């Protein structure tokens, strides 16, 4: 029987492979004949065949309807955006602009740079429309003889080209190469830190408790093995957060006779003092060992406050001190997770916990801060703690051995970063640090740009002050040479000085200049590929923030002007480097705190009288509570340096269009718009 071939399945497919064939089945001896092209019966039908004019009209109408709907949606979105901008700007107070003070030098330099850029742009535009595209088209001959000069303006433009190529471009190229080298060195440092973090995760390395933790059966006994712990809460005019921080600290799981809580109030507002004193009295009546301290003269800011508290006679009976800022809310097991690490480790001076944020999803500004702080704790602090046993103390959510503080010289009032100061001095005296990434303490990040900017100014000017003051002590200390190199080259120079210097100089100064001096143009990988890669590394500890990678990159470049200004102020000891402004808090609470507050309010007795509080104080407290319930008007501020840089970058973006520089144009455009939004205070919450 002849074999049976069924090709219907192959013909039914949309695509055919191989050469079409015709099989003759007249007898068992079959033959195969090749055909040059497929039969017309097997050719696919054209999609346009069978459509009449009416169908084509309907298709066009549907596409037009979709296009109109898309345009309407975009117009509505743009109109709503303009409306929100108008509403935000309507709250701008006539005097609500940024106070420059002694930092006016940077704003003046940016204004001069902007004026020169606008003049050069006008000059270049006239030359462009006259057809003098000498740099864009290298085949054009630049006139050199007088016969080739068309006019006086042409002579000026040719002179500008010669001046630009011979005298302006070389120093810009040298400076850009220097900044690129710094950029690459800092990127390598960041990459090594990430690799160290990956190694810690892979090997599951984390600090272990050497000896057995304290036994629970000794809690009530007089001979308890629990060490004496002093808990300090420094605050200053913290009306929004004092209650929740005191409440959280008073609920720490530790024997009451082995713990003392100091509420160190530096408030200059008497009504806030009364509120805090009343809260301390309420917890004291519940049996908590808590005292209230208030300084009449607020010298030394936070360092002076802590130094004054440590000078009390009863502090000698305590072995450890835990410090919490006013917006921090530790869990009840905080001391049991941190203090046992000191047991059997006499060389250990500090145990630092990680921060967690109750308002990280409040707005775009808090999300971007969360990315930076997650990288700081997850990567920088953890890697330095595991491999070096040294890192900068974060000023709060940590436990110190009091002996380490005393041997290192105690709290000093010489800088605005007293936490970094004491950490460096303790490291020079041989004390070791431990970082616990698994122990988290809830706190807040600033929700307004003004508060965040003031905080960043203090955080970046203080380290430069400290570097000037402790450089000689580092060089003459008895620690190993590699530890001295780590302190000077990495801890201070690379991460505190070089980072703000190159980020501002490269992306906010050199890049706009190269648009007007195209002979010194920056390569694409410097402004695009490497920054995106480094932003990806920064976002790895906070993977949920991946959609914000582009806003994060642009915002970090925007913050470089504040960090650069702060770095210069601290390095050269300008007036603003000594300013200490308390970061504005919103008073956010965790879910457990909100539930506890609701329960407390439901059980609250009207006209409750606190023992130990006078009638006048009660009246003042009630008045303050009523004021807290009233809505507070919020205003916007105008930030001059950010606005000036916005116009500078947008001017450079227009110039880049003349040279058809695609990547440079888009970077300058979006970076300029980011500066504009920040300068108009359109990011984050408004300040009250």
Short mmCIF file of C-alpha atoms in Angstrom, two decimals, residues 74-448:
data_model
loop_
_atom_site.label_atom_id
_atom_site.label_comp_id
_atom_site.label_asym_id
_atom_site.label_seq_id
_atom_site.Cartn_x
_atom_site.Cartn_y
_atom_site.Cartn_z
CA UNK A 74 -2.92 65.23 28.66
CA UNK A 75 -4.49 68.69 28.66
CA UNK A 76 -6.47 67.87 31.81
CA UNK A 77 -3.35 66.54 33.52
CA UNK A 78 -1.33 69.61 32.56
CA UNK A 79 -4.12 71.95 33.69
CA UNK A 80 -4.47 70.19 37.06
CA UNK A 81 -0.68 70.36 37.50
CA UNK A 82 -0.72 74.09 36.83
CA UNK A 83 -3.61 74.45 39.27
CA UNK A 84 -1.73 72.64 42.02
CA UNK A 85 1.36 74.77 41.36
CA UNK A 86 -0.76 77.92 41.54
CA UNK A 87 -2.34 76.83 44.82
CA UNK A 88 1.05 76.07 46.34
CA UNK A 89 2.51 79.37 45.20
CA UNK A 90 -0.52 81.29 46.48
CA UNK A 91 0.64 80.39 50.01
CA UNK A 92 4.01 82.02 49.46
CA UNK A 93 4.51 84.68 52.10
CA UNK A 94 5.93 88.04 50.94
CA UNK A 95 8.83 87.47 53.32
CA UNK A 96 8.88 83.72 52.76
CA UNK A 97 12.06 83.60 50.72
CA UNK A 98 15.23 81.90 51.79
CA UNK A 99 17.55 83.91 54.01
CA UNK A 100 20.98 83.78 52.43
CA UNK A 101 23.00 85.53 55.14
CA UNK A 102 26.70 84.78 54.90
CA UNK A 103 26.11 82.17 52.19
CA UNK A 104 25.34 84.89 49.66
CA UNK A 105 28.69 84.28 47.92
CA UNK A 106 27.44 81.13 46.20
CA UNK A 107 24.20 82.77 45.06
CA UNK A 108 26.17 85.72 43.66
CA UNK A 109 28.49 83.39 41.75
CA UNK A 110 25.53 81.50 40.27
CA UNK A 111 23.86 84.77 39.20
CA UNK A 112 27.03 85.93 37.43
CA UNK A 113 27.32 82.56 35.75
CA UNK A 114 23.68 82.76 34.65
CA UNK A 115 24.10 86.27 33.23
CA UNK A 116 27.17 85.19 31.24
CA UNK A 117 25.30 82.13 29.96
CA UNK A 118 22.33 84.20 28.76
CA UNK A 119 24.62 86.67 26.98
CA UNK A 120 26.55 83.84 25.33
CA UNK A 121 23.33 82.10 24.31
CA UNK A 122 22.07 85.25 22.57
CA UNK A 123 25.42 85.61 20.83
CA UNK A 124 25.33 81.96 19.69
CA UNK A 125 21.74 82.18 18.47
CA UNK A 126 22.52 85.12 16.17
CA UNK A 127 25.54 83.28 14.78
CA UNK A 128 23.53 80.10 14.31
CA UNK A 129 20.79 81.76 12.27
CA UNK A 130 23.45 83.40 10.09
CA UNK A 131 24.76 79.95 9.16
CA UNK A 132 28.08 80.02 11.03
CA UNK A 133 27.96 76.36 12.17
CA UNK A 134 31.72 76.00 12.40
CA UNK A 135 31.89 73.59 15.31
CA UNK A 136 28.80 71.59 14.32
CA UNK A 137 30.12 71.11 10.77
CA UNK A 138 33.91 70.54 10.89
CA UNK A 139 34.12 70.75 7.10
CA UNK A 140 33.41 74.48 7.22
CA UNK A 141 36.46 76.68 7.06
CA UNK A 142 36.86 79.15 9.92
CA UNK A 143 37.84 82.49 8.32
CA UNK A 144 41.23 83.81 9.24
CA UNK A 145 41.94 86.58 6.72
CA UNK A 146 40.30 89.99 6.64
CA UNK A 147 38.79 89.28 3.20
CA UNK A 148 36.72 86.40 4.63
CA UNK A 149 35.26 88.48 7.48
CA UNK A 150 31.75 89.58 6.60
CA UNK A 151 31.06 92.13 9.35
CA UNK A 152 32.12 93.36 12.77
CA UNK A 153 29.82 90.82 14.42
CA UNK A 154 31.42 88.09 12.32
CA UNK A 155 34.84 89.25 13.49
CA UNK A 156 33.71 89.11 17.13
CA UNK A 157 32.30 85.63 16.66
CA UNK A 158 35.50 84.32 15.06
CA UNK A 159 37.47 85.88 17.91
CA UNK A 160 35.17 84.16 20.40
CA UNK A 161 35.82 80.81 18.71
CA UNK A 162 39.57 81.29 18.97
CA UNK A 163 39.35 82.44 22.60
CA UNK A 164 37.11 79.50 23.45
CA UNK A 165 39.36 76.89 21.85
CA UNK A 166 42.73 78.26 23.02
CA UNK A 167 42.09 79.63 26.51
CA UNK A 168 38.72 78.51 27.92
CA UNK A 169 38.48 74.88 26.82
CA UNK A 170 41.86 73.63 28.21
CA UNK A 171 41.25 74.52 31.90
CA UNK A 172 37.67 73.22 31.67
CA UNK A 173 38.97 69.94 30.24
CA UNK A 174 41.51 69.65 33.05
CA UNK A 175 38.89 70.36 35.73
CA UNK A 176 36.40 67.94 34.18
CA UNK A 177 39.02 65.17 34.02
CA UNK A 178 39.87 65.79 37.68
CA UNK A 179 36.19 65.61 38.67
CA UNK A 180 35.65 62.49 36.55
CA UNK A 181 38.54 60.77 38.34
CA UNK A 182 36.99 61.69 41.71
CA UNK A 183 33.63 60.48 40.45
CA UNK A 184 35.08 57.10 39.45
CA UNK A 185 36.99 56.72 42.73
CA UNK A 186 33.84 57.42 44.71
CA UNK A 187 31.89 55.01 42.50
CA UNK A 188 34.45 52.27 43.15
CA UNK A 189 34.17 52.93 46.89
CA UNK A 190 30.39 52.65 46.66
CA UNK A 191 30.68 49.42 44.65
CA UNK A 192 33.09 47.90 47.21
CA UNK A 193 30.65 48.74 50.01
CA UNK A 194 27.85 47.01 48.10
CA UNK A 195 30.01 43.93 47.53
CA UNK A 196 30.79 43.88 51.24
CA UNK A 197 27.08 44.04 52.02
CA UNK A 198 26.41 41.15 49.61
CA UNK A 199 29.13 39.13 51.34
CA UNK A 200 27.57 39.80 54.75
CA UNK A 201 24.18 38.65 53.47
CA UNK A 202 25.67 35.58 51.76
CA UNK A 203 27.65 34.48 54.81
CA UNK A 204 24.88 35.58 57.22
CA UNK A 205 27.38 37.57 59.28
CA UNK A 206 25.97 39.52 62.19
CA UNK A 207 27.01 40.36 65.75
CA UNK A 208 26.41 37.58 68.26
CA UNK A 209 25.92 37.76 72.01
CA UNK A 210 28.98 36.06 73.53
CA UNK A 211 27.58 35.14 76.95
CA UNK A 212 24.09 34.23 78.10
CA UNK A 213 21.69 37.18 78.23
CA UNK A 214 20.36 38.41 81.53
CA UNK A 215 17.96 36.01 83.20
CA UNK A 216 14.34 37.01 83.70
CA UNK A 217 14.11 35.54 87.18
CA UNK A 218 16.42 38.27 88.46
CA UNK A 219 14.14 41.11 87.47
CA UNK A 220 12.42 41.49 90.81
CA UNK A 221 15.36 40.60 93.01
CA UNK A 222 17.54 43.18 94.67
CA UNK A 223 20.69 41.41 93.48
CA UNK A 224 19.69 41.57 89.83
CA UNK A 225 22.45 40.98 87.28
CA UNK A 226 20.89 43.56 84.97
CA UNK A 227 23.29 46.52 84.62
CA UNK A 228 22.30 50.05 85.50
CA UNK A 229 21.12 51.89 82.37
CA UNK A 230 20.58 55.62 82.00
CA UNK A 231 18.16 56.63 79.22
CA UNK A 232 18.35 60.20 77.91
CA UNK A 233 15.79 62.02 75.70
CA UNK A 234 17.23 65.39 74.61
CA UNK A 235 14.64 67.73 73.08
CA UNK A 236 14.07 71.37 72.24
CA UNK A 237 10.62 72.79 71.46
CA UNK A 238 9.46 69.33 70.31
CA UNK A 239 5.75 69.96 70.84
CA UNK A 240 4.67 67.53 68.11
CA UNK A 241 6.61 64.45 69.25
CA UNK A 242 7.50 64.70 72.94
CA UNK A 243 4.52 62.66 74.13
CA UNK A 244 5.05 59.62 71.93
CA UNK A 245 8.81 59.46 72.55
CA UNK A 246 8.43 59.69 76.35
CA UNK A 247 5.66 57.09 76.23
CA UNK A 248 7.76 54.65 74.19
CA UNK A 249 10.84 55.02 76.42
CA UNK A 250 8.82 54.62 79.62
CA UNK A 251 7.55 51.27 78.35
CA UNK A 252 11.02 49.76 77.87
CA UNK A 253 11.24 46.24 79.24
CA UNK A 254 13.91 46.65 81.91
CA UNK A 255 13.86 46.41 85.70
CA UNK A 256 12.57 49.70 87.06
CA UNK A 257 15.19 49.87 89.80
CA UNK A 258 17.96 49.40 87.19
CA UNK A 259 16.90 52.21 84.83
CA UNK A 260 16.58 55.99 85.05
CA UNK A 261 15.03 58.14 82.33
CA UNK A 262 16.23 61.73 81.89
CA UNK A 263 14.04 64.08 79.85
CA UNK A 264 16.51 66.81 78.87
CA UNK A 265 14.37 69.76 77.81
CA UNK A 266 16.04 72.75 76.18
CA UNK A 267 12.76 74.38 75.12
CA UNK A 268 12.58 78.16 75.34
CA UNK A 269 8.78 78.14 75.05
CA UNK A 270 7.27 78.02 78.54
CA UNK A 271 4.03 76.44 77.34
CA UNK A 272 5.95 73.52 75.81
CA UNK A 273 7.95 73.19 79.02
CA UNK A 274 4.72 72.82 80.98
CA UNK A 275 3.43 70.16 78.60
CA UNK A 276 6.61 68.10 78.85
CA UNK A 277 6.78 68.49 82.62
CA UNK A 278 3.17 67.33 82.91
CA UNK A 279 3.88 64.28 80.76
CA UNK A 280 6.88 63.39 82.94
CA UNK A 281 4.73 63.80 86.06
CA UNK A 282 2.08 61.49 84.63
CA UNK A 283 4.58 58.68 84.03
CA UNK A 284 6.28 59.26 87.36
CA UNK A 285 2.95 58.70 89.10
CA UNK A 286 2.75 55.34 87.33
CA UNK A 287 5.95 54.24 89.04
CA UNK A 288 8.43 54.96 86.25
CA UNK A 289 11.84 56.22 87.39
CA UNK A 290 11.85 59.41 85.30
CA UNK A 291 13.05 62.97 85.96
CA UNK A 292 12.73 66.28 84.11
CA UNK A 293 15.73 68.57 83.53
CA UNK A 294 15.65 72.03 82.00
CA UNK A 295 18.60 74.33 81.30
CA UNK A 296 18.14 78.04 81.63
CA UNK A 297 21.01 78.80 79.25
CA UNK A 298 21.06 76.71 76.07
CA UNK A 299 24.80 76.69 75.35
CA UNK A 300 26.34 74.06 73.12
CA UNK A 301 22.99 72.92 71.73
CA UNK A 302 22.53 69.13 72.00
CA UNK A 303 26.13 68.49 73.06
CA UNK A 304 25.80 71.00 75.89
CA UNK A 305 22.52 69.44 76.94
CA UNK A 306 23.99 65.93 77.12
CA UNK A 307 27.15 67.19 78.82
CA UNK A 308 25.10 68.93 81.50
CA UNK A 309 23.06 65.77 82.15
CA UNK A 310 26.16 63.58 82.44
CA UNK A 311 27.61 65.89 85.11
CA UNK A 312 24.96 64.86 87.67
CA UNK A 313 26.29 62.98 90.70
CA UNK A 314 23.89 60.05 90.37
CA UNK A 315 25.23 59.21 86.90
CA UNK A 316 28.25 57.53 88.55
CA UNK A 317 26.02 54.61 89.54
CA UNK A 318 25.16 53.78 85.93
CA UNK A 319 27.21 51.70 83.50
CA UNK A 320 25.46 52.39 80.17
CA UNK A 321 23.55 55.28 78.62
CA UNK A 322 20.96 54.97 75.84
CA UNK A 323 20.13 58.08 73.81
CA UNK A 324 16.92 58.76 71.87
CA UNK A 325 16.01 61.94 70.06
CA UNK A 326 12.56 63.36 70.64
CA UNK A 327 10.95 61.75 67.58
CA UNK A 328 12.28 58.22 68.24
CA UNK A 329 10.01 55.45 69.46
CA UNK A 330 11.97 52.36 70.57
CA UNK A 331 10.28 49.01 70.97
CA UNK A 332 9.92 47.66 74.49
CA UNK A 333 12.68 45.05 73.95
CA UNK A 334 15.28 47.55 72.74
CA UNK A 335 17.53 47.36 75.81
CA UNK A 336 17.33 43.55 75.94
CA UNK A 337 18.48 43.38 72.31
CA UNK A 338 21.37 45.84 72.66
CA UNK A 339 22.81 45.85 76.19
CA UNK A 340 23.64 42.08 76.30
CA UNK A 341 26.20 42.64 73.52
CA UNK A 342 28.40 44.46 76.03
CA UNK A 343 28.59 41.37 78.24
CA UNK A 344 32.02 39.76 78.00
CA UNK A 345 33.34 42.48 75.64
CA UNK A 346 35.18 45.09 77.74
CA UNK A 347 36.56 46.76 74.58
CA UNK A 348 33.07 47.45 73.18
CA UNK A 349 32.05 51.10 73.54
CA UNK A 350 28.94 51.54 71.37
CA UNK A 351 26.00 49.50 70.09
CA UNK A 352 24.10 51.30 67.32
CA UNK A 353 20.60 50.32 66.13
CA UNK A 354 19.00 51.03 62.77
CA UNK A 355 16.42 53.70 62.05
CA UNK A 356 13.00 52.90 60.57
CA UNK A 357 10.63 55.59 59.36
CA UNK A 358 6.93 55.93 60.10
CA UNK A 359 6.40 58.51 57.33
CA UNK A 360 8.60 57.16 54.54
CA UNK A 361 5.58 56.96 52.18
CA UNK A 362 4.14 60.36 53.08
CA UNK A 363 5.29 62.17 49.91
CA UNK A 364 7.95 62.07 47.21
CA UNK A 365 10.51 63.82 49.41
CA UNK A 366 10.21 61.24 52.20
CA UNK A 367 10.48 58.38 49.68
CA UNK A 368 13.72 59.81 48.29
CA UNK A 369 15.13 60.28 51.78
CA UNK A 370 14.25 56.69 52.60
CA UNK A 371 16.43 55.51 49.67
CA UNK A 372 19.46 57.40 50.98
CA UNK A 373 19.02 56.39 54.60
CA UNK A 374 18.37 52.72 53.77
CA UNK A 375 21.67 52.63 51.87
CA UNK A 376 23.42 54.39 54.75
CA UNK A 377 22.28 51.87 57.36
CA UNK A 378 22.04 48.69 55.28
CA UNK A 379 25.37 49.16 53.47
CA UNK A 380 27.64 51.82 54.96
CA UNK A 381 27.01 51.28 58.67
CA UNK A 382 26.74 47.51 58.44
CA UNK A 383 29.88 47.01 56.32
CA UNK A 384 31.98 49.38 58.45
CA UNK A 385 30.67 47.78 61.62
CA UNK A 386 31.47 44.21 60.50
CA UNK A 387 34.86 44.77 58.87
CA UNK A 388 36.23 47.82 60.73
CA UNK A 389 34.37 47.91 64.07
CA UNK A 390 34.04 51.65 63.47
CA UNK A 391 31.38 53.93 62.01
CA UNK A 392 29.90 57.32 62.72
CA UNK A 393 27.51 57.37 65.67
CA UNK A 394 24.09 58.45 64.43
CA UNK A 395 23.41 60.56 67.53
CA UNK A 396 20.41 58.52 68.65
CA UNK A 397 19.08 54.95 68.93
CA UNK A 398 22.40 53.82 70.40
CA UNK A 399 23.79 52.60 73.72
CA UNK A 400 27.16 53.84 74.98
CA UNK A 401 29.37 52.45 77.69
CA UNK A 402 29.75 55.44 80.00
CA UNK A 403 33.40 54.57 80.60
CA UNK A 404 34.04 54.94 76.84
CA UNK A 405 32.45 58.40 76.86
CA UNK A 406 34.51 59.53 79.85
CA UNK A 407 37.84 58.22 78.51
CA UNK A 408 37.18 59.87 75.13
CA UNK A 409 36.65 63.30 76.70
CA UNK A 410 32.87 63.34 76.97
CA UNK A 411 30.53 65.50 74.93
CA UNK A 412 32.19 68.55 73.38
CA UNK A 413 30.45 71.67 72.08
CA UNK A 414 32.97 72.53 69.36
CA UNK A 415 30.92 71.34 66.35
CA UNK A 416 27.30 70.74 65.31
CA UNK A 417 27.99 67.00 64.84
CA UNK A 418 28.69 66.00 68.42
CA UNK A 419 27.77 62.38 67.60
CA UNK A 420 30.50 62.03 64.96
CA UNK A 421 32.93 63.89 67.20
CA UNK A 422 32.57 61.47 70.11
CA UNK A 423 32.69 58.46 67.75
CA UNK A 424 36.00 59.57 66.20
CA UNK A 425 37.58 60.29 69.60
CA UNK A 426 36.40 56.94 70.98
CA UNK A 427 37.87 55.19 67.93
CA UNK A 428 41.20 56.94 68.49
CA UNK A 429 41.16 55.62 72.08
CA UNK A 430 40.74 52.03 70.88
CA UNK A 431 37.04 51.45 71.54
CA UNK A 432 35.09 49.19 69.17
CA UNK A 433 31.57 49.63 67.82
CA UNK A 434 28.81 47.19 66.87
CA UNK A 435 25.96 47.89 64.47
CA UNK A 436 22.70 45.89 64.76
CA UNK A 437 20.85 45.97 61.46
CA UNK A 438 18.01 43.83 62.83
CA UNK A 439 17.15 46.17 65.72
CA UNK A 440 15.04 49.03 64.35
CA UNK A 441 13.78 52.17 66.07
CA UNK A 442 10.91 54.14 64.58
CA UNK A 443 11.44 57.82 63.83
CA UNK A 444 10.55 60.52 61.32
CA UNK A 445 12.20 62.02 58.26
CA UNK A 446 11.55 65.69 57.39
CA UNK A 447 8.42 66.13 55.28
CA UNK A 448 9.21 69.62 53.99
#
